[in-house]
XYZ file of C-alpha atoms in Angstrom:
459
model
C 132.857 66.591 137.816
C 131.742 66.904 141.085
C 131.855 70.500 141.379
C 129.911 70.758 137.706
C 127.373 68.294 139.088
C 126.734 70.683 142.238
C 126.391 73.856 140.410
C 123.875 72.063 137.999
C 121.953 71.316 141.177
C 122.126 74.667 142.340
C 120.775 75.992 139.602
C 117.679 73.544 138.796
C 117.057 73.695 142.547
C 113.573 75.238 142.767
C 113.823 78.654 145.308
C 113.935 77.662 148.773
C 110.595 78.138 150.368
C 109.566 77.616 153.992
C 109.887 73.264 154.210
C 106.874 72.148 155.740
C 105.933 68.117 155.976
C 103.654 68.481 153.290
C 105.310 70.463 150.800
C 108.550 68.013 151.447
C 106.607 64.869 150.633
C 104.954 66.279 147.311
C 107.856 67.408 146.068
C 109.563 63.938 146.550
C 106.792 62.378 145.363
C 106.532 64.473 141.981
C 110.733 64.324 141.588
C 110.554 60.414 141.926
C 107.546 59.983 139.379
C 109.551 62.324 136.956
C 112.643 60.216 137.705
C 110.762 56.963 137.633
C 109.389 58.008 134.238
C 112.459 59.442 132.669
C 114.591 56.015 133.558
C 111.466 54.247 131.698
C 111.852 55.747 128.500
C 115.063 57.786 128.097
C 117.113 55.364 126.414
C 119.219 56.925 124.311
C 119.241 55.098 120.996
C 121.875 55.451 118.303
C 120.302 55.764 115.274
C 122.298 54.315 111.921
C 122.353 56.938 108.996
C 122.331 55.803 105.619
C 126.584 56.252 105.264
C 129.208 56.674 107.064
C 129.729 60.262 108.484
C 131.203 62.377 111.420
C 128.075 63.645 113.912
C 126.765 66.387 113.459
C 127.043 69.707 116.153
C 123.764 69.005 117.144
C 123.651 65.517 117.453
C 127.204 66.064 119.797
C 125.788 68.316 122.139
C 122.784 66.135 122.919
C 124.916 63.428 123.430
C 127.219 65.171 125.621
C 124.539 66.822 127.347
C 122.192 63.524 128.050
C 123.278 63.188 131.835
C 123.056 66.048 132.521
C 119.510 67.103 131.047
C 118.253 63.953 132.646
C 118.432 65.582 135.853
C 117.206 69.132 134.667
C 114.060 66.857 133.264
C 113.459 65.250 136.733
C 112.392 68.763 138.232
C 109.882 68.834 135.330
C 106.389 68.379 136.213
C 104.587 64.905 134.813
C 101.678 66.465 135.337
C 99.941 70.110 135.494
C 99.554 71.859 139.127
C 100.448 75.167 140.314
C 103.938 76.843 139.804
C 106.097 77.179 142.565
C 107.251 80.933 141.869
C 105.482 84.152 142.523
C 105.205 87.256 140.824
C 102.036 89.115 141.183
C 103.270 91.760 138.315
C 103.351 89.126 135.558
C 100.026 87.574 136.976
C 97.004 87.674 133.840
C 99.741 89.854 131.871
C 99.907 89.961 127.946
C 103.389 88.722 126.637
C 104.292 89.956 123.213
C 107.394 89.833 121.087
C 108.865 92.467 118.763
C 107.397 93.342 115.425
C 108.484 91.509 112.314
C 108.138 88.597 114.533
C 110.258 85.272 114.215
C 109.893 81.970 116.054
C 111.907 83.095 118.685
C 109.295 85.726 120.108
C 106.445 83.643 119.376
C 107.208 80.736 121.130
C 108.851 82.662 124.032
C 105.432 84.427 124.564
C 103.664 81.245 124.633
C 105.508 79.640 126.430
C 105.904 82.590 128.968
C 102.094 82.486 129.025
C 102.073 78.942 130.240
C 104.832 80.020 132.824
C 103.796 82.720 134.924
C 99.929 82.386 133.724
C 98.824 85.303 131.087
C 98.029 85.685 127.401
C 100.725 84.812 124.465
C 100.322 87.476 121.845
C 102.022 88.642 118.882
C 102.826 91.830 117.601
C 103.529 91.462 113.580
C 101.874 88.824 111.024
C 104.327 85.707 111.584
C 106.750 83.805 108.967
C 106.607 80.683 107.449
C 109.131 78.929 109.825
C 106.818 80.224 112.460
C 103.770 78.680 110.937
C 106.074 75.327 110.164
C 106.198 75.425 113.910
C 102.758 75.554 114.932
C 101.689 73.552 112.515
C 104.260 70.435 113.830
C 103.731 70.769 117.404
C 99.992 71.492 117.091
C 99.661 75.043 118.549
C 97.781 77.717 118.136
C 98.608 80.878 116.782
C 98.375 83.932 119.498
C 95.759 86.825 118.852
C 97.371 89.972 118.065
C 98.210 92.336 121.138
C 95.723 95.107 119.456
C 93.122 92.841 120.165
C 93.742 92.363 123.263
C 94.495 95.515 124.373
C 91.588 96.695 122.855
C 89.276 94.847 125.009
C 91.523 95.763 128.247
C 93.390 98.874 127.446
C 95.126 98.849 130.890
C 96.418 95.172 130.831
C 99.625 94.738 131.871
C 101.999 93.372 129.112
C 105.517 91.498 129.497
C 108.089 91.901 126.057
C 109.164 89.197 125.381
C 112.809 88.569 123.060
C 113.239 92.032 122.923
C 113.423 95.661 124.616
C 114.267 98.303 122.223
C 111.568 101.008 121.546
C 112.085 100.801 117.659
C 110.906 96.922 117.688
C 107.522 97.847 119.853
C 103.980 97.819 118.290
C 102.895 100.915 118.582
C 99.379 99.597 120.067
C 101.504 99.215 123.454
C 101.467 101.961 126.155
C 104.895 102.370 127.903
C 103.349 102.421 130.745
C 101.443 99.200 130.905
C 105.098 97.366 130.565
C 105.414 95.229 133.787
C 108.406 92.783 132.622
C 111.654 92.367 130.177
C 112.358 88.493 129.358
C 115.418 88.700 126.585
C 118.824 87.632 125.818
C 119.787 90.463 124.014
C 122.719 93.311 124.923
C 121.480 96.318 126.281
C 121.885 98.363 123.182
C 121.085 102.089 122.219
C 116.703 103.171 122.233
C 116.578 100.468 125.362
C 112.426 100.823 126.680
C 112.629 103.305 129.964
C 110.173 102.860 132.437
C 108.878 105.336 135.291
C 108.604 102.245 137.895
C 110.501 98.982 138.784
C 109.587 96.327 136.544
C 110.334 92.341 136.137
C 113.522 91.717 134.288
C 115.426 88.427 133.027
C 117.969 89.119 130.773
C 120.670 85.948 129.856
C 123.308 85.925 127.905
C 122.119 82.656 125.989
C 121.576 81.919 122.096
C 117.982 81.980 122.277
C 115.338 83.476 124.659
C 113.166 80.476 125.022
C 115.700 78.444 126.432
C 115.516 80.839 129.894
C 111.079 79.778 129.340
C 112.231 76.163 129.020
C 114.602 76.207 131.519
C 112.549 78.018 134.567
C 109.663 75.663 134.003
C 112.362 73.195 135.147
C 113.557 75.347 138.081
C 110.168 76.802 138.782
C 108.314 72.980 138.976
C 105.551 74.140 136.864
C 104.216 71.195 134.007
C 104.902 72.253 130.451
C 102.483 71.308 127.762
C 103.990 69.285 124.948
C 102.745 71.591 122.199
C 104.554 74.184 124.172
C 107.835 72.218 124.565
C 107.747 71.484 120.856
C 107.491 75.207 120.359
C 110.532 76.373 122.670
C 112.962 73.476 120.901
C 112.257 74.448 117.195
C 112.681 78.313 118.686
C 116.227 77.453 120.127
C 116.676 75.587 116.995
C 116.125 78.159 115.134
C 118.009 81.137 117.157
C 121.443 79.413 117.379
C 121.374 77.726 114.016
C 121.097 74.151 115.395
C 123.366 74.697 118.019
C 126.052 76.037 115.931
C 125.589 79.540 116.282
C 128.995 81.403 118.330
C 126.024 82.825 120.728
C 125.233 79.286 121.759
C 125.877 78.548 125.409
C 126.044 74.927 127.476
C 122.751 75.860 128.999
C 121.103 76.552 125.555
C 122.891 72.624 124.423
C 121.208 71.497 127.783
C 117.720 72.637 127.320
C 117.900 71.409 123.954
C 118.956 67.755 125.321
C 116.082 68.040 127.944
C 113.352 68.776 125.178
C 114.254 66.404 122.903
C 114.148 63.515 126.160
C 110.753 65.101 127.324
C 109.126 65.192 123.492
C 111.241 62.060 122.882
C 112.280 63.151 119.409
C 114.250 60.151 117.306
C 116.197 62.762 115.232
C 116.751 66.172 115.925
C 118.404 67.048 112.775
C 115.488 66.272 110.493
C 113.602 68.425 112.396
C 116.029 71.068 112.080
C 116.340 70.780 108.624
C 112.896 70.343 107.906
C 112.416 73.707 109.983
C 115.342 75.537 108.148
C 113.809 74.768 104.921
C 110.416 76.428 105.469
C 112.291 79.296 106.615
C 114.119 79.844 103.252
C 110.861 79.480 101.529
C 109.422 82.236 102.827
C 112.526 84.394 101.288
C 111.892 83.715 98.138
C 108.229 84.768 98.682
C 109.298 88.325 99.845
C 109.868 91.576 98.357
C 113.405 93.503 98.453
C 111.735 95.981 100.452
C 111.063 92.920 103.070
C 114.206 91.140 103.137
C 115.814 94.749 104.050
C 113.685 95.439 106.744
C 112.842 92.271 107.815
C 115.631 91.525 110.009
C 117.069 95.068 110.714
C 118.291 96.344 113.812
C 120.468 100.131 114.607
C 123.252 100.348 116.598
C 125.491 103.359 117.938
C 129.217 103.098 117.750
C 130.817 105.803 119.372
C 134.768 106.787 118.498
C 136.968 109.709 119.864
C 134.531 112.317 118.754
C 131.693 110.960 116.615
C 129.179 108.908 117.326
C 127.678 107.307 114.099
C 124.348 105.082 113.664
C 124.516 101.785 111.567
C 121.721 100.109 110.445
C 122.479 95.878 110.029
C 120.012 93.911 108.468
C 120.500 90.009 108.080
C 119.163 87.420 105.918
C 119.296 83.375 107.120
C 118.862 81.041 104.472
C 119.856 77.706 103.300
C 120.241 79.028 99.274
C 122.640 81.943 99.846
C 123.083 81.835 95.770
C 119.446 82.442 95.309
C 119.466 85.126 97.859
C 122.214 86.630 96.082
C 121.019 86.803 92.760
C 118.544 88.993 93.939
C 121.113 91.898 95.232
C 120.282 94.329 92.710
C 117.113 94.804 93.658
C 118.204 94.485 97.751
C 120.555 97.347 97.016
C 118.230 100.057 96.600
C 116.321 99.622 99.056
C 119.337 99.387 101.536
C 120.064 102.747 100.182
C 116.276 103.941 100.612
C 117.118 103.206 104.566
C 119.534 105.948 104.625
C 117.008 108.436 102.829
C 114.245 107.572 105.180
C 116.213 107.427 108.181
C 118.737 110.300 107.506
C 120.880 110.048 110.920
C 122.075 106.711 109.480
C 125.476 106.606 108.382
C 125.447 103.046 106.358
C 123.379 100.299 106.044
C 124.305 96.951 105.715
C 122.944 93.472 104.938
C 124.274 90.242 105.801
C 122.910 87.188 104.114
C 124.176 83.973 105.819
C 124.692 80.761 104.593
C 122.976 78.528 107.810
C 124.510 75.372 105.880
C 127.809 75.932 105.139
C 128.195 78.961 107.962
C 129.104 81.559 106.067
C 128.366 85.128 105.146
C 128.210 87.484 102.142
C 128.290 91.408 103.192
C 126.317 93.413 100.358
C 127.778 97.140 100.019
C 125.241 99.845 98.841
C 127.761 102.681 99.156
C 131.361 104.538 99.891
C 130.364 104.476 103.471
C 129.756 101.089 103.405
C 132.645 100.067 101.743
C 135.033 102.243 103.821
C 133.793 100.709 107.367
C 133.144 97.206 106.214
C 136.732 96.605 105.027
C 138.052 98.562 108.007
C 135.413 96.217 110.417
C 136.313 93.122 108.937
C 139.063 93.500 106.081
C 139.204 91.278 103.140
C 138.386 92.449 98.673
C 134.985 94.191 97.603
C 134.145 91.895 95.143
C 130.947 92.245 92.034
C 132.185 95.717 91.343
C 132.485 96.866 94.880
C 128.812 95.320 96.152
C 129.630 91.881 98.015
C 132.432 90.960 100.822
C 132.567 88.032 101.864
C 132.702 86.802 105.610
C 134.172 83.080 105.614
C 132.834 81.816 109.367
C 130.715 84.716 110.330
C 127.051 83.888 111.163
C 126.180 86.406 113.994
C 124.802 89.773 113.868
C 125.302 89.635 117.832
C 128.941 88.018 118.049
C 130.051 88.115 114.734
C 129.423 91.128 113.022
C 128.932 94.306 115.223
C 131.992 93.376 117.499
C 134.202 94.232 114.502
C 132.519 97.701 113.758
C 132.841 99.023 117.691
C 136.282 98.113 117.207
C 136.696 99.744 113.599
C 134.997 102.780 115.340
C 136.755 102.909 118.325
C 140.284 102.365 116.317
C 139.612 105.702 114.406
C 137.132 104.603 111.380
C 135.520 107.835 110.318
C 133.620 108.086 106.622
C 135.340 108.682 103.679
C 135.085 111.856 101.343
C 132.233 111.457 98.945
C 132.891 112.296 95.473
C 130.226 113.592 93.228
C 128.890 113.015 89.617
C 129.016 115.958 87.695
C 125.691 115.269 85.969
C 123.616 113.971 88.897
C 122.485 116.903 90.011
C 119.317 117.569 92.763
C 116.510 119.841 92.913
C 118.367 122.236 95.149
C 121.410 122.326 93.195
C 123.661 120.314 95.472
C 125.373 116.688 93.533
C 124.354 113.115 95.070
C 126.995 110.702 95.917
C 127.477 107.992 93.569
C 125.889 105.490 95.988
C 122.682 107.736 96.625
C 121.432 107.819 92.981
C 119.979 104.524 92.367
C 117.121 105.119 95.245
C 113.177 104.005 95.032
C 110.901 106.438 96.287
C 107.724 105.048 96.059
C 105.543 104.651 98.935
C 105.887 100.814 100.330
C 102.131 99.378 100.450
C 100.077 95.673 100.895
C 100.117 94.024 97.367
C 97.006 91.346 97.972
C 97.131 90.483 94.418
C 99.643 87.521 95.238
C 98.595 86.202 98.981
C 96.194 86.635 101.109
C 98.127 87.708 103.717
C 99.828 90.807 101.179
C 103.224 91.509 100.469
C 105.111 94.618 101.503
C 106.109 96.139 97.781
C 107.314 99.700 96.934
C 104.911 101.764 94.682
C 106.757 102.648 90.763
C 106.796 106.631 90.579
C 105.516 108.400 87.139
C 109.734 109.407 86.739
């Protein structure tokens, strides 16, 4: 206990700067009111649900957690004044998320903003558990980084909850990149840079609990609006707290937000939050449920090095999601055609309530590495395998395939259809024949905001 209680000081211990009088004094005096405060109103109250159940993940880990978020809290500023880090780089920057933009990025690029003083952006039109977000906690929603670059082409920007090329907006010169703030893996198409730049990279569950947790370290006041932001982002990143990528610091910086907003019950808010989030899947195309959510990864075996693209779909009505896989199919199959160094495409859609996964299979590939990743029965005539207990793309699901890979997976032997044959005389595999190939454009005629829908050909 005592060692645990010195490393948590160690690490909410703001960076050691020259002690003068002065300095010492304020910073007692700002740690006691934030102590004084916390001891005032941190009570923590049980709250009686209407029957008799076991607690919940999330309602564990804040109670666990209390203690030791109360002292995390008492670094944080009661009221605003000037941050007690320095870096010139990130100084008036622009900090931007990647496109198809969740919660995560937008909050983490707000919040960043606040930290080391610059403009939030965002780099994609944002979801409806985004919106749900600002909309609670009474923010605003960022400008989008064209804008802003367009009136200062040669701002510097930080990325925020990413750093693969592939998830950039395009408006972004390499070159103005100053900073890196993620939790992801260093994965293949990583951003290069021709200078030094800032970089904080954790292996957390969510990126804006590193924003929460150095306006702790860093003694610099955080907004309310802002805090509200960062816990529905965590929230939303490690599936309230139940996500295998959650760490204790992630639990801990939850517990701290919920003290400083003094939320009475976390798990209605989660809920609440979850459920605008599978709204907006029934609002999208097949097209954007595909790409919505994709990311490519390299898995390299004894001689072979093959590209998988793994898309993922979080939603509280799996069946609903489900119902609708003949129409995801072909367009997981129109990622292969597009992109043709991609081996296989798959699409995970995850049950965030009873933590559990279906795979959908568009092909022979598919098929192959999925049972060799993960094992189990194709099911729904070789289209669906299911993935009892698997919920992330990150720790769940690619771990499994560099394994496969590295074991000696390589793709099966296609067979052909004797009457499917192409322009050029060559046969189609049987999982290459049900493709759209319409161009994907803005439907307006539903939302204002458009819908991403593939074009019908004349065929």
């Amino acid at each position: 206990r005592a060692r645990a209680d010195a490393s948590v000081e160690a690490v909410t211990t703001p960076r050691a700067r020259p002690a003068t009088p002065r300095r010492t004094a304020a910073w007692a005096c700002v740690v006691a009111v934030a102590i004084a405060s916390t001891k005032m109103t941190l009570k923590r109250e049980r709250r009686e649900t209407y029957s008799a159940r076991e607690e919940t993940t999330l309602e564990h880990a804040v109670d666990a957690n209390w203690a030791e978020a109360e002292k995390l809290l008492a670094h944080l500023p009661t009221r605003e004044g000037e941050t007690n880090a320095f870096f010139p780089s990130l100084d008036d920057a622009i900090f931007v998320g990647h496109l198809v933009t969740d919660l995560d990025s937008v909050a983490g690029a707000i919040g960043a903003a606040n930290l080391y003083g610059g403009s939030a952006a965002v780099a994609s039109a944002v979801n409806t558990e985004t919106r749900f977000a600002l909309d609670t906690w009474g923010a605003t929603l960022p400008e989008p980084v064209e804008t802003l670059l367009a009136e200062r082409p040669d701002r510097n920007v930080c990325l925020v909850d990413f750093q693969q090329q592939s998830q950039l907006n395009p408006a972004i010169p390499m070159g103005n990149i100053v900073g890196i703030i993620d939790h992801h893996a260093l994965q293949s198409n990583t951003i290069v840079t021709e200078r030094p730049i800032f970089v904080d990279i954790r292996p957390w569950g969510c990126m804006s609990s590193i924003i929460a947790h150095n306006h702790a370290v860093q003694g610099k006041f955080l907004p309310k609006h802002i805090a509200g932001m960062l816990l529905s982002a965590i929230l939303s990143d490690t599936l309230n707290l139940k996500s295998p990528t959650t760490t204790t610091w992630d639990e801990r910086v939850v517990t701290m937000l919920v003290q400083y907003l003094e939320v009475q019950d976390v798990n209605e808010l989660a809920a609440r939050q979850f459920r605008a989030k599978s709204q907006s899947l029934s609002l999208m195309t097949p097209y954007a449920l595909v790409n919505g959510d994709m990311k490519q990864f390299k898995f390299t075996g004894d001689q072979e090095t093959y590209e998988v693209a793994y898309s993922v779909i979080e939603t509280t009505d799996a069946d609903a999601s489900l119902s609708r896989a003949a129409d995801i199919l072909p367009e997981m199959r129109a990622v292969k055609l597009v992109t043709p160094s991609t081996k296989a495409m798959l699409l995970a859609i995850v049950d965030i309530v009873n933590l559990t996964s279906t795979l959908l299979i568009c092909g022979r590939v598919e098929a192959s590495l999925a049972v060799a990743a993960y094992g189990g029965v194709l099911e729904n005539d070789g289209t669906m395998l299911k993935l009892p207990g698997l919920v992330s793309r990150k720790k769940d699901f690619v771990p499994p395939l560099t394994k496969a890979v590295k074991d000696g997976w390589k793709p099966p032997r296609l067979s052909f259809d004797e009457d499917t044959e192409s322009e050029n005389g060559l046969h189609r595999s049987r999982s290459m024949v049900d493709i759209p190939t319409g161009d994907v454009v803005v439907d307006y005629t539903e939302t204002p905001s458009g819908k991403l829908v593939r074009q019908e050909t004349g065929d």
